[in-house]
Amino acid sequence: MTRVAHTAVAEPPRPDMFSNARVVGDQFFLSGMHAGTPDGPVGGSDTYVQAVEAFRRVQALTEACGATVDDIVVLRIYLTDIDEKAAVGRARSAVFSGDFPCSTLVEVSRLVEPGLTVEIEAQGFLPRSSGQ
């Protein structure tokens, strides 16, 4: 098992609590990515902008694992307002093409930081050519 980091994604404040990304064998797993920053969410309360930022972080960590977004097979998306699913869908469509990952989208009462409206987990398989 290998912990993976990327300079474009802040590491957890307490690395002994969780990892942003792990590679286990030929698979990679990403913790929920969101738009949180110390100054509040990227995009304020705009779910579309938050989703774009969350997917940017998913993509950065996926690439740090040695894969591409095409290697993601499962997404789990958490929204604080299910009526915003179209905004998340627009952001997702800008990242993925062809066969989209399997996906679950659920509404939750709140996320880890105030103001966050969307969080995205991902997992997939490393390409055979990555040498992993």
Short mmCIF file of N, CA and C in Angstrom, two decimals:
data_model
loop_
_atom_site.label_atom_id
_atom_site.label_comp_id
_atom_site.label_asym_id
_atom_site.label_seq_id
_atom_site.Cartn_x
_atom_site.Cartn_y
_atom_site.Cartn_z
N MET A 1 0.84 -1.18 0.00
CA MET A 1 0.00 0.00 0.00
C MET A 1 0.88 1.24 0.00
N THR A 2 0.49 2.19 -0.82
CA THR A 2 1.27 3.41 -0.94
C THR A 2 0.36 4.62 -0.77
N ARG A 3 0.76 5.52 0.09
CA ARG A 3 0.05 6.80 0.24
C ARG A 3 0.52 7.70 -0.88
N VAL A 4 -0.41 8.41 -1.53
CA VAL A 4 -0.07 9.26 -2.66
C VAL A 4 -0.53 10.69 -2.35
N ALA A 5 0.29 11.66 -2.75
CA ALA A 5 -0.03 13.07 -2.55
C ALA A 5 0.20 13.83 -3.86
N HIS A 6 -0.36 15.01 -3.92
CA HIS A 6 -0.15 15.91 -5.06
C HIS A 6 -0.10 17.33 -4.51
N THR A 7 0.82 18.13 -5.01
CA THR A 7 0.98 19.49 -4.50
C THR A 7 -0.25 20.36 -4.72
N ALA A 8 -1.11 20.01 -5.68
CA ALA A 8 -2.32 20.79 -5.95
C ALA A 8 -3.47 20.46 -5.01
N VAL A 9 -3.26 19.49 -4.12
CA VAL A 9 -4.32 19.08 -3.18
C VAL A 9 -3.72 19.08 -1.78
N ALA A 10 -4.29 19.90 -0.91
CA ALA A 10 -3.77 20.00 0.46
C ALA A 10 -3.89 18.65 1.16
N GLU A 11 -2.85 18.31 1.88
CA GLU A 11 -2.87 17.09 2.68
C GLU A 11 -3.75 17.31 3.91
N PRO A 12 -4.28 16.23 4.47
CA PRO A 12 -5.09 16.39 5.68
C PRO A 12 -4.29 17.07 6.78
N PRO A 13 -4.94 17.90 7.60
CA PRO A 13 -4.21 18.59 8.67
C PRO A 13 -3.60 17.61 9.67
N ARG A 14 -4.23 16.46 9.81
CA ARG A 14 -3.70 15.40 10.67
C ARG A 14 -3.53 14.15 9.82
N PRO A 15 -2.34 13.94 9.26
CA PRO A 15 -2.14 12.79 8.37
C PRO A 15 -2.33 11.44 9.05
N ASP A 16 -2.39 11.43 10.38
CA ASP A 16 -2.63 10.16 11.06
C ASP A 16 -4.12 9.82 11.08
N MET A 17 -4.97 10.70 10.56
CA MET A 17 -6.42 10.46 10.55
C MET A 17 -6.89 9.79 9.26
N PHE A 18 -6.37 10.21 8.10
CA PHE A 18 -6.77 9.62 6.82
C PHE A 18 -5.79 10.04 5.73
N SER A 19 -5.88 9.38 4.59
CA SER A 19 -5.08 9.70 3.41
C SER A 19 -5.99 10.26 2.34
N ASN A 20 -5.48 11.18 1.54
CA ASN A 20 -6.25 11.65 0.38
C ASN A 20 -6.31 10.57 -0.70
N ALA A 21 -5.22 9.84 -0.87
CA ALA A 21 -5.16 8.83 -1.93
C ALA A 21 -4.26 7.69 -1.51
N ARG A 22 -4.66 6.49 -1.92
CA ARG A 22 -3.87 5.29 -1.66
C ARG A 22 -3.88 4.42 -2.90
N VAL A 23 -2.74 3.79 -3.16
CA VAL A 23 -2.64 2.77 -4.20
C VAL A 23 -2.45 1.45 -3.49
N VAL A 24 -3.30 0.49 -3.84
CA VAL A 24 -3.23 -0.85 -3.27
C VAL A 24 -3.24 -1.82 -4.44
N GLY A 25 -2.10 -2.47 -4.69
CA GLY A 25 -2.01 -3.35 -5.85
C GLY A 25 -2.24 -2.56 -7.12
N ASP A 26 -3.21 -3.00 -7.92
CA ASP A 26 -3.50 -2.30 -9.17
C ASP A 26 -4.69 -1.36 -9.06
N GLN A 27 -5.07 -1.01 -7.84
CA GLN A 27 -6.21 -0.12 -7.63
C GLN A 27 -5.79 1.16 -6.92
N PHE A 28 -6.55 2.23 -7.15
CA PHE A 28 -6.35 3.46 -6.39
C PHE A 28 -7.68 3.89 -5.79
N PHE A 29 -7.57 4.54 -4.63
CA PHE A 29 -8.74 4.96 -3.86
C PHE A 29 -8.52 6.41 -3.45
N LEU A 30 -9.52 7.25 -3.69
CA LEU A 30 -9.43 8.66 -3.30
C LEU A 30 -10.48 8.97 -2.25
N SER A 31 -10.06 9.65 -1.20
CA SER A 31 -11.01 10.15 -0.21
C SER A 31 -11.91 11.19 -0.86
N GLY A 32 -12.96 11.55 -0.18
CA GLY A 32 -13.86 12.57 -0.72
C GLY A 32 -13.13 13.89 -0.94
N MET A 33 -13.20 14.38 -2.16
CA MET A 33 -12.61 15.67 -2.50
C MET A 33 -13.72 16.71 -2.56
N HIS A 34 -13.41 17.88 -2.05
CA HIS A 34 -14.37 18.98 -2.05
C HIS A 34 -13.62 20.27 -2.36
N ALA A 35 -14.30 21.40 -2.28
CA ALA A 35 -13.72 22.68 -2.65
C ALA A 35 -13.27 23.49 -1.44
N GLY A 36 -13.11 22.85 -0.30
CA GLY A 36 -12.77 23.57 0.92
C GLY A 36 -11.36 24.15 0.90
N THR A 37 -11.23 25.34 1.48
CA THR A 37 -9.94 25.99 1.71
C THR A 37 -10.02 26.65 3.09
N PRO A 38 -8.88 27.08 3.64
CA PRO A 38 -8.94 27.77 4.93
C PRO A 38 -9.80 29.05 4.91
N ASP A 39 -9.99 29.60 3.70
CA ASP A 39 -10.78 30.83 3.55
C ASP A 39 -12.22 30.57 3.13
N GLY A 40 -12.64 29.32 3.16
CA GLY A 40 -13.99 28.97 2.73
C GLY A 40 -13.95 28.25 1.40
N PRO A 41 -15.10 27.77 0.93
CA PRO A 41 -15.12 26.99 -0.31
C PRO A 41 -14.75 27.80 -1.54
N VAL A 42 -13.98 27.18 -2.43
CA VAL A 42 -13.76 27.76 -3.76
C VAL A 42 -15.14 27.88 -4.40
N GLY A 43 -15.48 29.04 -4.91
CA GLY A 43 -16.77 29.23 -5.55
C GLY A 43 -17.88 29.65 -4.61
N GLY A 44 -17.55 29.88 -3.34
CA GLY A 44 -18.60 30.28 -2.39
C GLY A 44 -19.69 29.23 -2.32
N SER A 45 -20.93 29.62 -2.47
CA SER A 45 -22.05 28.69 -2.38
C SER A 45 -22.46 28.11 -3.73
N ASP A 46 -21.70 28.40 -4.79
CA ASP A 46 -22.03 27.92 -6.13
C ASP A 46 -21.62 26.45 -6.28
N THR A 47 -22.60 25.56 -6.31
CA THR A 47 -22.32 24.12 -6.37
C THR A 47 -21.57 23.74 -7.63
N TYR A 48 -21.88 24.36 -8.76
CA TYR A 48 -21.16 24.04 -10.00
C TYR A 48 -19.67 24.33 -9.84
N VAL A 49 -19.33 25.51 -9.35
CA VAL A 49 -17.92 25.89 -9.18
C VAL A 49 -17.25 24.97 -8.16
N GLN A 50 -17.96 24.64 -7.08
CA GLN A 50 -17.41 23.70 -6.11
C GLN A 50 -17.16 22.33 -6.74
N ALA A 51 -18.09 21.88 -7.57
CA ALA A 51 -17.92 20.57 -8.23
C ALA A 51 -16.74 20.59 -9.19
N VAL A 52 -16.57 21.67 -9.93
CA VAL A 52 -15.42 21.80 -10.83
C VAL A 52 -14.13 21.67 -10.02
N GLU A 53 -14.05 22.34 -8.88
CA GLU A 53 -12.85 22.27 -8.04
C GLU A 53 -12.66 20.87 -7.46
N ALA A 54 -13.73 20.24 -7.02
CA ALA A 54 -13.62 18.89 -6.48
C ALA A 54 -13.12 17.93 -7.56
N PHE A 55 -13.67 18.03 -8.77
CA PHE A 55 -13.21 17.17 -9.87
C PHE A 55 -11.76 17.48 -10.25
N ARG A 56 -11.34 18.75 -10.14
CA ARG A 56 -9.94 19.11 -10.42
C ARG A 56 -9.03 18.38 -9.44
N ARG A 57 -9.43 18.33 -8.18
CA ARG A 57 -8.63 17.64 -7.16
C ARG A 57 -8.65 16.12 -7.40
N VAL A 58 -9.80 15.58 -7.78
CA VAL A 58 -9.88 14.15 -8.11
C VAL A 58 -8.92 13.84 -9.26
N GLN A 59 -8.94 14.67 -10.28
CA GLN A 59 -8.06 14.43 -11.43
C GLN A 59 -6.59 14.52 -11.04
N ALA A 60 -6.22 15.51 -10.25
CA ALA A 60 -4.81 15.67 -9.84
C ALA A 60 -4.34 14.45 -9.05
N LEU A 61 -5.15 13.99 -8.10
CA LEU A 61 -4.75 12.83 -7.31
C LEU A 61 -4.74 11.55 -8.14
N THR A 62 -5.69 11.42 -9.04
CA THR A 62 -5.71 10.25 -9.93
C THR A 62 -4.42 10.18 -10.73
N GLU A 63 -4.00 11.31 -11.28
CA GLU A 63 -2.76 11.36 -12.06
C GLU A 63 -1.55 11.09 -11.16
N ALA A 64 -1.57 11.58 -9.93
CA ALA A 64 -0.47 11.30 -9.00
C ALA A 64 -0.37 9.81 -8.70
N CYS A 65 -1.48 9.12 -8.77
CA CYS A 65 -1.49 7.66 -8.55
C CYS A 65 -0.94 6.91 -9.76
N GLY A 66 -0.80 7.58 -10.91
CA GLY A 66 -0.31 6.94 -12.12
C GLY A 66 -1.41 6.55 -13.09
N ALA A 67 -2.57 7.16 -12.96
CA ALA A 67 -3.71 6.83 -13.80
C ALA A 67 -4.26 8.10 -14.45
N THR A 68 -5.33 7.95 -15.20
CA THR A 68 -6.05 9.09 -15.77
C THR A 68 -7.51 8.98 -15.34
N VAL A 69 -8.28 10.01 -15.58
CA VAL A 69 -9.69 9.95 -15.21
C VAL A 69 -10.42 8.82 -15.93
N ASP A 70 -9.92 8.41 -17.08
CA ASP A 70 -10.53 7.27 -17.79
C ASP A 70 -10.37 5.96 -17.03
N ASP A 71 -9.46 5.92 -16.06
CA ASP A 71 -9.23 4.72 -15.26
C ASP A 71 -10.11 4.68 -14.01
N ILE A 72 -10.85 5.76 -13.74
CA ILE A 72 -11.79 5.78 -12.61
C ILE A 72 -13.00 4.94 -12.99
N VAL A 73 -13.37 4.02 -12.13
CA VAL A 73 -14.53 3.16 -12.42
C VAL A 73 -15.72 3.44 -11.50
N VAL A 74 -15.49 4.09 -10.36
CA VAL A 74 -16.57 4.35 -9.43
C VAL A 74 -16.44 5.77 -8.86
N LEU A 75 -17.55 6.49 -8.84
CA LEU A 75 -17.66 7.78 -8.17
C LEU A 75 -18.77 7.70 -7.14
N ARG A 76 -18.55 8.33 -6.00
CA ARG A 76 -19.61 8.52 -5.01
C ARG A 76 -19.68 10.02 -4.76
N ILE A 77 -20.84 10.59 -5.01
CA ILE A 77 -21.01 12.04 -4.93
C ILE A 77 -22.04 12.35 -3.85
N TYR A 78 -21.65 13.25 -2.97
CA TYR A 78 -22.51 13.66 -1.87
C TYR A 78 -22.87 15.13 -2.07
N LEU A 79 -24.17 15.43 -2.06
CA LEU A 79 -24.69 16.78 -2.26
C LEU A 79 -25.52 17.19 -1.06
N THR A 80 -25.44 18.45 -0.68
CA THR A 80 -26.30 18.92 0.39
C THR A 80 -27.68 19.34 -0.13
N ASP A 81 -27.82 19.44 -1.45
CA ASP A 81 -29.12 19.76 -2.06
C ASP A 81 -29.24 18.99 -3.37
N ILE A 82 -30.04 17.95 -3.38
CA ILE A 82 -30.18 17.07 -4.55
C ILE A 82 -30.64 17.84 -5.78
N ASP A 83 -31.29 18.98 -5.59
CA ASP A 83 -31.72 19.79 -6.72
C ASP A 83 -30.55 20.36 -7.51
N GLU A 84 -29.35 20.25 -6.97
CA GLU A 84 -28.13 20.74 -7.64
C GLU A 84 -27.46 19.64 -8.48
N LYS A 85 -28.12 18.50 -8.66
CA LYS A 85 -27.50 17.39 -9.39
C LYS A 85 -27.15 17.76 -10.83
N ALA A 86 -27.92 18.62 -11.47
CA ALA A 86 -27.61 19.02 -12.85
C ALA A 86 -26.30 19.81 -12.91
N ALA A 87 -26.06 20.65 -11.90
CA ALA A 87 -24.81 21.41 -11.85
C ALA A 87 -23.61 20.48 -11.72
N VAL A 88 -23.75 19.46 -10.89
CA VAL A 88 -22.67 18.48 -10.74
C VAL A 88 -22.51 17.68 -12.03
N GLY A 89 -23.61 17.35 -12.67
CA GLY A 89 -23.55 16.63 -13.95
C GLY A 89 -22.81 17.42 -15.01
N ARG A 90 -23.02 18.72 -15.06
CA ARG A 90 -22.29 19.57 -16.02
C ARG A 90 -20.79 19.54 -15.74
N ALA A 91 -20.43 19.64 -14.47
CA ALA A 91 -19.01 19.60 -14.09
C ALA A 91 -18.41 18.23 -14.42
N ARG A 92 -19.15 17.17 -14.17
CA ARG A 92 -18.67 15.81 -14.46
C ARG A 92 -18.48 15.62 -15.95
N SER A 93 -19.40 16.14 -16.76
CA SER A 93 -19.31 16.00 -18.21
C SER A 93 -18.08 16.69 -18.80
N ALA A 94 -17.56 17.68 -18.11
CA ALA A 94 -16.35 18.36 -18.59
C ALA A 94 -15.09 17.55 -18.30
N VAL A 95 -15.19 16.55 -17.43
CA VAL A 95 -14.03 15.75 -17.03
C VAL A 95 -14.00 14.40 -17.73
N PHE A 96 -15.15 13.76 -17.85
CA PHE A 96 -15.23 12.41 -18.39
C PHE A 96 -15.84 12.41 -19.78
N SER A 97 -15.44 11.42 -20.58
CA SER A 97 -16.03 11.23 -21.90
C SER A 97 -16.15 9.73 -22.13
N GLY A 98 -16.90 9.36 -23.14
CA GLY A 98 -17.05 7.93 -23.43
C GLY A 98 -17.86 7.26 -22.35
N ASP A 99 -17.37 6.13 -21.86
CA ASP A 99 -18.07 5.41 -20.80
C ASP A 99 -17.76 6.07 -19.46
N PHE A 100 -18.79 6.66 -18.86
CA PHE A 100 -18.62 7.32 -17.57
C PHE A 100 -18.43 6.27 -16.48
N PRO A 101 -17.80 6.66 -15.36
CA PRO A 101 -17.69 5.73 -14.24
C PRO A 101 -19.07 5.38 -13.68
N CYS A 102 -19.16 4.24 -13.02
CA CYS A 102 -20.35 3.94 -12.24
C CYS A 102 -20.45 5.03 -11.18
N SER A 103 -21.66 5.42 -10.82
CA SER A 103 -21.78 6.58 -9.95
C SER A 103 -22.97 6.46 -9.01
N THR A 104 -22.75 6.91 -7.79
CA THR A 104 -23.82 7.04 -6.81
C THR A 104 -23.87 8.51 -6.40
N LEU A 105 -25.07 9.07 -6.33
CA LEU A 105 -25.24 10.44 -5.91
C LEU A 105 -26.31 10.45 -4.82
N VAL A 106 -25.95 10.99 -3.66
CA VAL A 106 -26.88 11.02 -2.54
C VAL A 106 -26.90 12.41 -1.91
N GLU A 107 -28.04 12.74 -1.34
CA GLU A 107 -28.16 13.98 -0.59
C GLU A 107 -27.81 13.71 0.88
N VAL A 108 -27.02 14.62 1.45
CA VAL A 108 -26.65 14.53 2.86
C VAL A 108 -27.02 15.85 3.54
N SER A 109 -27.12 15.83 4.85
CA SER A 109 -27.54 17.05 5.56
C SER A 109 -26.44 18.10 5.60
N ARG A 110 -25.18 17.67 5.66
CA ARG A 110 -24.07 18.63 5.61
C ARG A 110 -22.77 17.87 5.37
N LEU A 111 -21.73 18.64 5.04
CA LEU A 111 -20.41 18.08 4.79
C LEU A 111 -19.44 18.58 5.86
N VAL A 112 -18.19 18.21 5.74
CA VAL A 112 -17.22 18.38 6.82
C VAL A 112 -16.95 19.85 7.19
N GLU A 113 -17.08 20.77 6.26
CA GLU A 113 -16.82 22.18 6.55
C GLU A 113 -18.04 23.02 6.18
N PRO A 114 -18.29 24.09 6.91
CA PRO A 114 -19.42 24.96 6.59
C PRO A 114 -19.31 25.49 5.15
N GLY A 115 -20.45 25.53 4.47
CA GLY A 115 -20.49 26.09 3.12
C GLY A 115 -20.24 25.11 2.00
N LEU A 116 -19.70 23.93 2.31
CA LEU A 116 -19.48 22.95 1.26
C LEU A 116 -20.82 22.37 0.83
N THR A 117 -20.97 22.19 -0.50
CA THR A 117 -22.22 21.65 -1.03
C THR A 117 -22.04 20.33 -1.76
N VAL A 118 -20.78 19.97 -2.09
CA VAL A 118 -20.54 18.73 -2.84
C VAL A 118 -19.20 18.13 -2.44
N GLU A 119 -19.15 16.80 -2.38
CA GLU A 119 -17.93 16.06 -2.10
C GLU A 119 -17.93 14.81 -2.97
N ILE A 120 -16.75 14.46 -3.51
CA ILE A 120 -16.66 13.38 -4.50
C ILE A 120 -15.55 12.40 -4.14
N GLU A 121 -15.91 11.13 -4.02
CA GLU A 121 -14.95 10.04 -3.83
C GLU A 121 -14.77 9.32 -5.15
N ALA A 122 -13.59 8.72 -5.36
CA ALA A 122 -13.35 7.98 -6.59
C ALA A 122 -12.44 6.78 -6.34
N GLN A 123 -12.60 5.78 -7.18
CA GLN A 123 -11.67 4.66 -7.16
C GLN A 123 -11.59 4.08 -8.56
N GLY A 124 -10.46 3.44 -8.83
CA GLY A 124 -10.25 2.88 -10.15
C GLY A 124 -9.07 1.94 -10.18
N PHE A 125 -8.71 1.56 -11.40
CA PHE A 125 -7.61 0.64 -11.63
C PHE A 125 -6.49 1.33 -12.37
N LEU A 126 -5.26 1.04 -11.97
CA LEU A 126 -4.10 1.58 -12.66
C LEU A 126 -3.96 0.93 -14.02
N PRO A 127 -3.53 1.69 -15.01
CA PRO A 127 -3.29 1.07 -16.33
C PRO A 127 -2.11 0.11 -16.22
N ARG A 128 -2.14 -0.94 -16.99
CA ARG A 128 -1.09 -1.96 -16.94
C ARG A 128 0.28 -1.39 -17.24
N SER A 129 0.36 -0.36 -18.04
CA SER A 129 1.64 0.21 -18.43
C SER A 129 2.26 1.10 -17.37
N SER A 130 1.56 1.33 -16.23
CA SER A 130 2.08 2.25 -15.21
C SER A 130 3.24 1.64 -14.42
N GLY A 131 3.47 0.35 -14.55
CA GLY A 131 4.56 -0.30 -13.84
C GLY A 131 4.25 -0.57 -12.38
N GLN A 132 3.02 -0.34 -11.97
CA GLN A 132 2.64 -0.57 -10.57
C GLN A 132 2.17 -1.99 -10.36
#
